[in-house]
XYZ file of C-alpha atoms in Angstrom:
579
model
C 53.532 66.362 109.908
C 55.856 64.932 107.246
C 58.113 67.415 105.101
C 60.015 66.508 101.973
C 63.129 67.354 103.143
C 64.845 67.351 99.584
C 62.570 69.882 98.377
C 63.252 71.822 101.592
C 67.277 71.252 100.959
C 66.955 72.587 97.324
C 65.157 75.754 98.650
C 68.064 75.816 101.177
C 70.567 75.852 98.240
C 68.502 78.542 96.111
C 68.474 80.907 98.940
C 72.062 80.602 99.968
C 72.999 81.231 96.362
C 70.771 84.303 96.273
C 72.550 85.409 99.497
C 75.680 84.699 98.125
C 74.851 87.019 95.497
C 73.973 89.698 98.018
C 77.161 89.502 99.893
C 79.166 89.486 96.805
C 77.271 92.516 95.870
C 77.944 94.269 99.419
C 81.631 93.267 98.873
C 81.586 94.740 95.378
C 80.493 97.842 97.096
C 82.712 97.696 100.268
C 85.955 96.204 99.293
C 87.968 98.682 101.574
C 86.090 96.755 104.477
C 88.427 93.179 105.126
C 86.677 90.241 105.649
C 83.460 90.854 103.490
C 85.188 88.398 100.512
C 85.356 85.700 103.092
C 81.934 85.901 103.939
C 81.090 85.610 99.901
C 83.470 82.250 100.103
C 81.666 81.088 103.560
C 77.976 81.132 101.792
C 79.111 79.648 98.351
C 80.689 76.769 100.457
C 77.770 76.492 102.591
C 75.520 76.132 99.674
C 77.733 73.974 97.363
C 77.968 71.675 100.668
C 74.261 71.374 101.026
C 74.113 70.895 97.309
C 76.282 67.700 97.451
C 73.854 66.478 99.842
C 71.078 66.416 97.455
C 73.453 64.464 94.940
C 73.546 61.206 97.080
C 71.164 59.006 95.016
C 72.678 60.466 91.901
C 76.418 60.337 91.975
C 77.437 57.168 93.996
C 80.920 58.648 95.172
C 80.644 58.838 98.733
C 83.530 61.032 99.246
C 81.938 63.695 97.252
C 78.216 63.343 98.352
C 79.272 62.597 101.890
C 82.480 63.753 103.212
C 83.098 66.703 100.904
C 79.417 67.871 101.256
C 79.864 68.418 105.158
C 83.621 69.429 104.862
C 82.487 72.432 102.814
C 79.374 73.382 105.142
C 82.117 73.102 108.520
C 84.303 75.181 106.087
C 81.972 77.815 105.413
C 81.595 78.303 109.040
C 85.476 78.761 109.309
C 85.423 81.164 106.539
C 82.863 83.570 108.332
C 84.703 83.130 111.606
C 87.880 84.481 109.165
C 85.803 87.012 107.907
C 84.242 88.447 111.352
C 87.831 88.526 112.771
C 89.471 90.501 109.546
C 86.230 92.845 109.538
C 86.945 93.545 113.205
C 90.392 94.489 112.414
C 91.741 91.354 114.272
C 93.570 87.968 113.009
C 91.868 84.679 113.576
C 93.593 82.210 115.568
C 94.509 79.329 113.803
C 94.770 77.447 116.899
C 91.113 77.392 117.302
C 90.591 76.460 113.721
C 92.940 74.042 112.428
C 93.345 71.283 114.924
C 89.472 70.834 115.619
C 88.592 70.843 111.608
C 91.308 68.290 110.894
C 89.490 66.250 114.133
C 86.413 66.841 112.345
C 87.764 65.675 108.750
C 89.421 62.361 110.550
C 85.943 61.516 112.801
C 83.515 61.946 109.912
C 86.044 59.927 107.644
C 86.332 56.848 110.267
C 82.198 56.878 110.269
C 81.640 57.303 106.950
C 84.360 54.695 104.996
C 85.721 52.297 108.322
C 82.627 51.973 110.778
C 79.657 53.150 108.601
C 77.319 55.223 111.283
C 74.998 57.801 109.819
C 73.868 58.394 113.539
C 77.384 59.142 114.824
C 78.364 61.206 112.088
C 74.902 63.350 112.294
C 76.090 63.803 115.832
C 80.220 64.514 115.149
C 78.630 67.154 112.110
C 76.191 68.833 114.552
C 78.888 68.951 117.718
C 81.464 70.648 115.141
C 79.094 72.700 113.288
C 77.833 74.102 116.680
C 81.591 74.781 117.951
C 82.403 76.858 114.958
C 78.767 78.861 115.058
C 80.296 79.388 118.745
C 83.231 80.450 117.300
C 81.796 82.984 115.123
C 79.605 84.536 117.724
C 82.558 84.630 120.075
C 84.538 86.865 117.470
C 81.635 89.351 117.565
C 81.639 89.493 121.126
C 85.208 91.182 121.122
C 86.057 94.887 120.713
C 83.987 96.270 118.150
C 84.327 99.159 115.647
C 81.835 102.306 116.451
C 78.696 101.760 115.359
C 77.960 97.865 115.010
C 76.690 96.574 118.283
C 73.437 96.201 117.675
C 73.773 93.975 114.487
C 76.646 92.258 115.989
C 74.218 91.194 118.973
C 71.727 90.183 116.336
C 74.210 87.901 114.621
C 75.442 86.261 117.695
C 71.970 85.588 119.292
C 70.793 83.837 116.062
C 74.191 81.776 115.739
C 73.936 80.595 119.353
C 70.470 79.595 119.414
C 71.425 77.456 116.043
C 74.732 76.246 117.774
C 72.886 75.226 121.076
C 70.112 73.459 118.833
C 72.621 71.413 117.159
C 74.289 70.115 120.418
C 70.267 69.429 121.299
C 70.507 67.353 118.102
C 73.861 65.670 118.704
C 72.563 64.588 121.921
C 69.055 63.400 120.592
C 70.271 61.125 117.798
C 72.896 59.332 120.303
C 70.381 58.899 122.906
C 66.673 58.930 121.712
C 66.618 58.436 117.936
C 68.655 56.736 115.678
C 68.807 58.204 112.261
C 68.185 56.260 109.039
C 68.825 58.329 106.549
C 69.573 62.135 106.168
C 66.360 62.931 104.479
C 64.019 60.896 106.891
C 61.044 63.672 107.855
C 61.333 63.785 111.871
C 60.700 66.825 114.159
C 64.622 67.418 114.609
C 65.477 66.732 110.962
C 62.621 69.228 109.737
C 63.668 71.942 112.593
C 67.462 71.209 111.543
C 66.776 72.036 107.802
C 64.394 74.950 108.466
C 67.001 76.333 110.805
C 69.495 76.349 107.968
C 67.268 78.563 105.732
C 66.759 80.834 108.991
C 70.143 81.157 109.131
C 71.529 81.783 106.291
C 68.616 84.511 105.830
C 69.180 86.284 109.209
C 73.093 85.816 108.964
C 72.666 88.131 105.417
C 70.252 90.286 106.837
C 72.874 91.273 110.075
C 75.769 91.656 107.522
C 74.293 93.852 105.855
C 72.886 95.612 108.496
C 76.332 95.417 109.921
C 78.477 96.603 107.130
C 75.675 99.605 106.560
C 76.052 100.460 110.185
C 79.737 100.427 109.858
C 79.788 102.788 106.620
C 77.339 104.937 108.097
C 79.761 105.197 111.443
C 82.774 105.580 109.645
C 80.909 108.360 107.410
C 79.805 109.997 110.775
C 83.396 109.933 112.058
C 85.330 111.443 108.596
C 82.483 114.234 108.913
C 83.288 115.058 112.595
C 87.131 114.956 111.864
C 86.599 117.186 108.629
C 84.414 119.561 111.000
C 87.080 119.617 113.497
C 89.718 120.568 111.228
C 87.507 122.903 109.548
C 86.856 124.715 112.539
C 90.167 124.653 114.381
C 92.513 125.556 111.291
C 93.855 128.846 111.676
C 94.342 129.219 107.734
C 91.140 130.118 105.958
C 88.834 127.318 105.039
C 86.384 128.028 102.267
C 83.981 125.835 100.511
C 82.103 127.262 97.313
C 79.842 126.480 94.690
C 82.181 125.584 91.463
C 79.446 126.928 88.969
C 79.210 130.462 90.478
C 81.595 130.601 93.216
C 79.093 130.983 96.237
C 80.350 131.037 99.164
C 78.679 127.977 101.124
C 80.558 127.715 104.253
C 83.814 129.222 105.544
C 85.696 128.951 109.203
C 86.609 131.212 111.751
C 90.415 131.286 110.063
C 89.165 132.683 106.547
C 87.002 135.058 108.264
C 89.888 136.516 110.173
C 92.135 136.457 107.076
C 89.630 138.605 105.107
C 87.958 141.056 108.111
C 84.313 139.927 106.762
C 81.755 138.946 109.152
C 80.120 134.977 108.550
C 76.742 136.672 107.210
C 78.763 138.818 104.792
C 80.725 135.944 103.200
C 78.206 132.954 103.506
C 75.810 133.246 100.618
C 78.093 135.549 98.289
C 80.561 134.935 95.562
C 84.370 135.894 95.768
C 83.645 138.665 92.715
C 81.251 140.403 94.912
C 83.256 140.483 98.043
C 86.324 141.658 95.966
C 88.900 140.234 98.020
C 90.891 139.188 95.041
C 93.512 142.047 93.800
C 94.100 140.332 90.456
C 91.149 139.130 89.463
C 93.723 137.124 86.729
C 95.081 135.173 89.819
C 91.357 133.760 90.390
C 90.798 132.808 86.980
C 94.393 131.095 86.837
C 93.397 129.047 90.087
C 90.007 127.971 88.500
C 91.723 127.399 84.950
C 94.213 124.762 87.125
C 91.610 123.207 89.520
C 89.344 122.608 85.956
C 92.296 121.074 84.253
C 94.120 118.609 87.137
C 91.191 118.721 89.741
C 93.755 120.585 92.162
C 95.637 123.734 92.924
C 98.450 123.796 95.193
C 100.356 127.013 96.687
C 99.389 129.502 94.748
C 100.700 132.695 95.700
C 98.696 136.014 95.489
C 97.467 139.162 96.909
C 93.920 139.034 99.240
C 92.373 142.663 99.982
C 90.926 142.592 103.154
C 87.380 144.543 103.746
C 89.500 147.400 105.390
C 91.317 147.759 101.977
C 94.734 146.256 102.993
C 96.422 143.930 101.440
C 98.164 140.513 102.626
C 100.010 137.973 100.769
C 98.483 134.582 100.701
C 99.282 131.246 99.351
C 95.884 128.917 98.303
C 95.629 125.500 97.722
C 92.352 124.143 96.631
C 91.015 121.077 94.937
C 87.265 119.987 93.874
C 84.669 118.244 96.188
C 80.839 116.855 96.106
C 78.410 118.317 98.687
C 75.280 117.008 98.196
C 75.858 115.913 94.514
C 76.960 119.720 93.682
C 80.757 119.997 92.497
C 82.329 122.570 94.975
C 85.874 123.922 95.796
C 87.120 123.898 98.982
C 90.193 126.178 99.510
C 92.811 126.547 102.138
C 94.462 130.011 102.260
C 97.048 130.829 104.532
C 98.633 134.408 105.349
C 102.179 134.342 104.566
C 102.825 138.176 104.682
C 105.097 138.393 107.442
C 107.115 135.568 105.829
C 107.192 137.712 103.132
C 108.544 140.683 104.982
C 111.282 138.510 106.489
C 112.294 136.994 102.987
C 112.287 140.750 101.712
C 114.398 141.816 104.307
C 116.921 138.782 103.912
C 116.946 138.883 100.238
C 118.032 142.833 100.976
C 120.430 142.233 103.875
C 121.923 139.403 100.921
C 122.315 142.260 98.812
C 124.295 144.662 100.561
C 126.307 141.549 101.932
C 127.012 140.580 98.205
C 127.544 144.361 97.456
C 130.008 144.477 100.377
C 131.922 141.277 99.397
C 131.983 142.352 95.842
C 133.781 145.380 96.455
C 136.006 144.240 99.142
C 136.709 141.380 96.635
C 137.322 143.746 93.839
C 139.839 145.452 95.868
C 141.694 142.739 96.914
C 142.016 141.465 93.658
C 143.546 144.625 92.398
C 146.062 144.803 95.047
C 147.336 140.934 94.516
C 147.396 142.150 91.187
C 149.729 144.799 91.850
C 151.555 142.862 94.346
C 151.970 139.901 91.383
C 152.894 142.514 89.567
C 155.982 143.692 91.784
C 156.844 140.783 92.393
C 157.453 139.667 88.386
C 159.391 142.951 88.509
C 161.678 141.810 91.590
C 162.220 138.556 89.601
C 163.748 139.894 86.776
C 166.187 142.075 88.995
C 169.674 140.580 90.013
C 169.502 138.914 93.091
C 170.871 135.515 95.203
C 169.024 132.317 94.907
C 167.832 133.175 98.563
C 166.152 136.271 97.373
C 164.563 134.636 94.423
C 163.579 131.771 96.565
C 161.739 133.941 98.714
C 160.074 135.848 95.443
C 158.582 132.805 94.304
C 156.925 131.782 97.303
C 155.466 135.012 97.480
C 154.216 134.622 94.048
C 152.250 131.395 94.714
C 150.719 132.748 97.927
C 149.528 135.777 95.954
C 148.149 133.414 93.239
C 146.355 131.562 96.038
C 145.363 134.576 97.355
C 143.547 135.557 94.011
C 142.415 131.686 93.557
C 140.458 131.705 97.008
C 138.894 135.242 96.279
C 137.628 134.030 92.910
C 136.059 130.696 94.669
C 133.893 133.265 97.253
C 132.746 134.842 93.848
C 131.223 131.817 92.529
C 130.762 130.028 95.819
C 128.047 133.333 97.216
C 125.850 132.768 94.075
C 124.615 129.352 95.384
C 121.223 129.401 96.827
C 120.757 133.078 96.240
C 117.838 132.731 93.800
C 114.788 130.555 94.372
C 115.102 127.104 92.662
C 113.152 126.427 89.666
C 111.907 123.765 87.471
C 114.200 122.956 84.890
C 114.171 120.516 81.783
C 117.126 118.169 82.179
C 117.313 117.472 78.373
C 117.347 121.249 77.175
C 120.047 122.256 79.781
C 122.487 119.651 78.432
C 121.798 120.439 74.526
C 122.526 124.218 76.062
C 125.417 123.540 77.860
C 127.154 121.010 75.287
C 128.019 123.248 72.709
C 130.620 125.378 74.672
C 133.077 122.329 74.455
C 134.574 121.262 71.102
C 132.671 117.971 70.631
C 133.570 116.847 67.229
C 134.113 113.531 67.362
C 132.056 112.912 70.350
C 128.798 111.972 70.405
C 126.249 113.525 73.082
C 123.482 110.959 73.893
C 120.171 112.373 75.757
C 117.773 110.385 77.012
C 115.654 112.360 79.121
C 112.407 112.344 77.959
C 110.705 115.718 78.938
C 112.057 115.234 82.443
C 112.070 118.457 84.939
C 113.716 118.407 87.940
C 113.540 120.984 90.820
C 117.078 122.811 91.570
C 119.088 125.823 91.909
C 119.247 127.860 89.033
C 122.900 127.136 88.523
C 122.179 123.350 87.797
C 123.320 124.679 84.147
C 126.698 124.848 85.917
C 126.498 121.524 87.323
C 126.478 120.247 83.724
C 129.002 122.652 82.449
C 131.711 121.044 85.319
C 130.697 117.415 84.158
C 131.384 118.351 80.949
C 134.485 120.145 81.711
C 135.564 117.005 83.643
C 134.748 114.603 80.643
C 136.956 117.058 78.193
C 139.694 117.298 80.646
C 140.491 113.952 82.167
C 138.657 111.223 79.877
C 140.102 111.720 76.402
C 140.589 109.692 74.151
C 136.513 108.838 74.298
C 133.906 108.898 71.632
C 130.252 109.273 73.845
C 128.975 111.164 76.528
C 125.479 109.834 77.618
C 122.866 111.621 79.790
C 119.962 109.477 80.803
C 117.053 109.822 83.350
C 115.748 106.934 85.055
C 113.161 106.473 87.696
C 113.907 104.438 90.572
C 111.054 102.394 91.679
C 110.766 100.695 94.782
C 110.330 96.707 94.023
C 108.311 94.418 96.164
C 111.415 92.885 97.756
C 112.823 96.092 99.321
C 115.299 96.571 96.664
C 115.360 99.439 94.144
C 114.331 98.336 90.974
C 114.634 100.692 87.749
C 111.784 101.408 85.278
C 112.620 103.828 82.149
C 111.646 107.373 82.505
C 108.218 108.665 81.014
C 106.241 106.959 83.963
C 104.305 108.618 86.458
C 106.538 110.718 89.292
C 106.034 110.045 92.818
C 108.208 106.833 93.278
C 111.123 106.386 95.158
C 113.488 108.809 93.069
C 114.771 109.561 89.922
C 118.038 108.639 88.984
C 120.030 111.285 86.427
C 123.376 109.740 84.924
C 126.119 111.515 83.117
C 128.510 109.228 81.734
C 131.646 109.130 79.303
C 133.652 106.037 77.760
C 136.988 107.311 78.829
C 139.538 106.424 81.072
C 137.462 106.263 84.116
C 138.355 107.211 87.594
C 140.834 105.558 89.781
C 139.298 103.916 93.186
C 141.344 105.948 95.664
C 140.564 109.350 93.667
C 136.755 108.874 94.417
C 136.748 109.294 98.192
C 138.200 112.560 97.773
C 136.552 113.645 94.244
C 133.749 116.051 95.546
C 136.071 117.811 98.390
C 137.247 121.546 97.556
C 140.740 121.618 96.563
C 141.152 118.094 95.124
C 141.932 117.353 91.568
C 144.619 119.038 88.740
C 142.686 121.945 88.066
C 141.183 124.626 90.498
C 139.480 121.699 92.933
C 136.553 123.684 92.886
C 134.467 122.215 89.645
C 132.738 119.121 91.309
C 132.795 120.571 94.782
C 130.851 123.224 93.673
C 128.415 120.850 91.756
C 127.507 118.925 94.778
C 126.919 122.111 96.687
C 124.601 123.521 93.945
C 122.849 119.837 93.861
C 122.265 119.873 97.744
C 119.953 123.084 97.614
C 117.303 120.747 96.669
C 118.191 117.971 98.318
C 120.039 116.017 95.328
C 122.737 113.799 95.778
C 125.723 113.189 93.258
C 128.468 109.988 93.217
C 130.825 108.730 91.016
C 130.154 105.154 90.553
C 131.912 104.429 86.850
C 134.841 101.556 86.517
C 138.061 102.823 86.029
C 139.238 101.951 82.192
C 135.241 101.987 81.015
C 134.648 105.498 81.769
C 133.062 107.843 84.461
C 129.467 107.845 85.435
C 128.440 110.678 87.752
C 124.728 109.628 89.372
C 122.644 112.408 90.684
C 119.858 111.020 92.397
C 116.782 113.590 92.724
C 114.377 112.772 95.324
C 110.821 112.102 95.661
C 108.521 115.375 94.790
C 111.655 117.122 93.367
C 110.855 115.743 89.560
C 108.021 115.351 87.202
C 107.316 114.398 83.604
C 105.566 116.660 81.139
C 104.265 116.351 77.628
C 104.517 113.320 76.223
C 106.707 111.822 79.046
C 103.607 112.125 81.517
């Protein structure tokens, strides 16, 4: 039976184009799966290769209609192999791809341009295409993600069958039938083109099934992981509908936390169960979820079924359950932790009271001692006695100085760290100094950092340091710059005002005064170093270290001091216009 192979080739091209669109849609819907994009390229190149074959009688350029067309068909198979390997989480073996492809190209060019022999070209094309089809099948025979074994075997069977036929075709044309023209209708040629059509259809069908099987397997695995977490978490996990608060499901941790039975909780709303001691807290959580889709570490009181109260922290976010907006919340009982914290606070208060009384008594005693030393110095005495009295006076003042240091140091870390606006603190601290003739520039646009409440003391010490040692100077600048990790591994800085969550935040306090000598920088933050008390910068470093903030001085002598505070990721945020 004679078949118009040109028409059949055109049908194959059209079919491949539709299949390329189908796989492209598959890629668009499943971009998280590597390899699918390579399949789109493979189908597109195969369609282009067969289309070039149809142009043999229209375009006289052999390079395009003969060499390039077959090279595209082979390259399409190479891309399918690459896609399979990437889809399976592997890397393609270039040793199995590049040398054979180069050999194919060389042979095909030789039997086209030097020794024009269409029969040998047909055999060469068949052998190498069969090789790459076997390579695709081999890629799918290895370790596979869960759930795709059936579709993988289907593709392997289809590609292997076509590969074996192509080997048969190569041997047949070399031994039993010479090829006069690519479009001469013979039984082998007819079957070849029909198999190309069937291959494209079966391969596309197999790919769609394989991706969907993997997607279903991943969904099932994710569901199993979620159920494992849900059922084994010691914290209370609850899923409730967003519109009415009706509880869809709750784990054993939640039931143990609240004291309710499952049948008492599921199907009822939280207001029905009345486990929120303060209904305003429940409203605050829902308002935060409605605003940003998530609420984290909200502390509140729960009332258990037996009437007892517990302190909990709640984190919740919006999820979808069968297209119904729901809230999943995780609740942790921190009652014991709060008791320990309260006990520590009480013990700390008592220690502070004791140290305060002791400090007061010691300061009174040193004041009396200092007074008597001054009186003794006014009395006539020999130089040796005068020397002893002067040493005693210095020692008494040192004692007073050390006691004053304990007053400041004990305040560090006593109160919980809070979010504080850098710009506001600078504006509140600067006026404590005589700033006539000095311009204070603040370039921290709505930046907040999480720091000890004594953060204001840090900036006070920096201002004090500038006005003591920097004059004459004209400018003090405070800037906030987000540190973003660059692609080359080095840190690149971008202006503040972007989203938080990069490598960190740099807060720089700088003046254009005399600067600090290099030999002083190593000891700058050590206790006792300096011309005044020697405590200001030491205390500043300790205050910042409470929340992981570091401080260094990296200015140049003669150009001004530059104190840089580095705030770690998660300890800064942008508010208002800075978002």
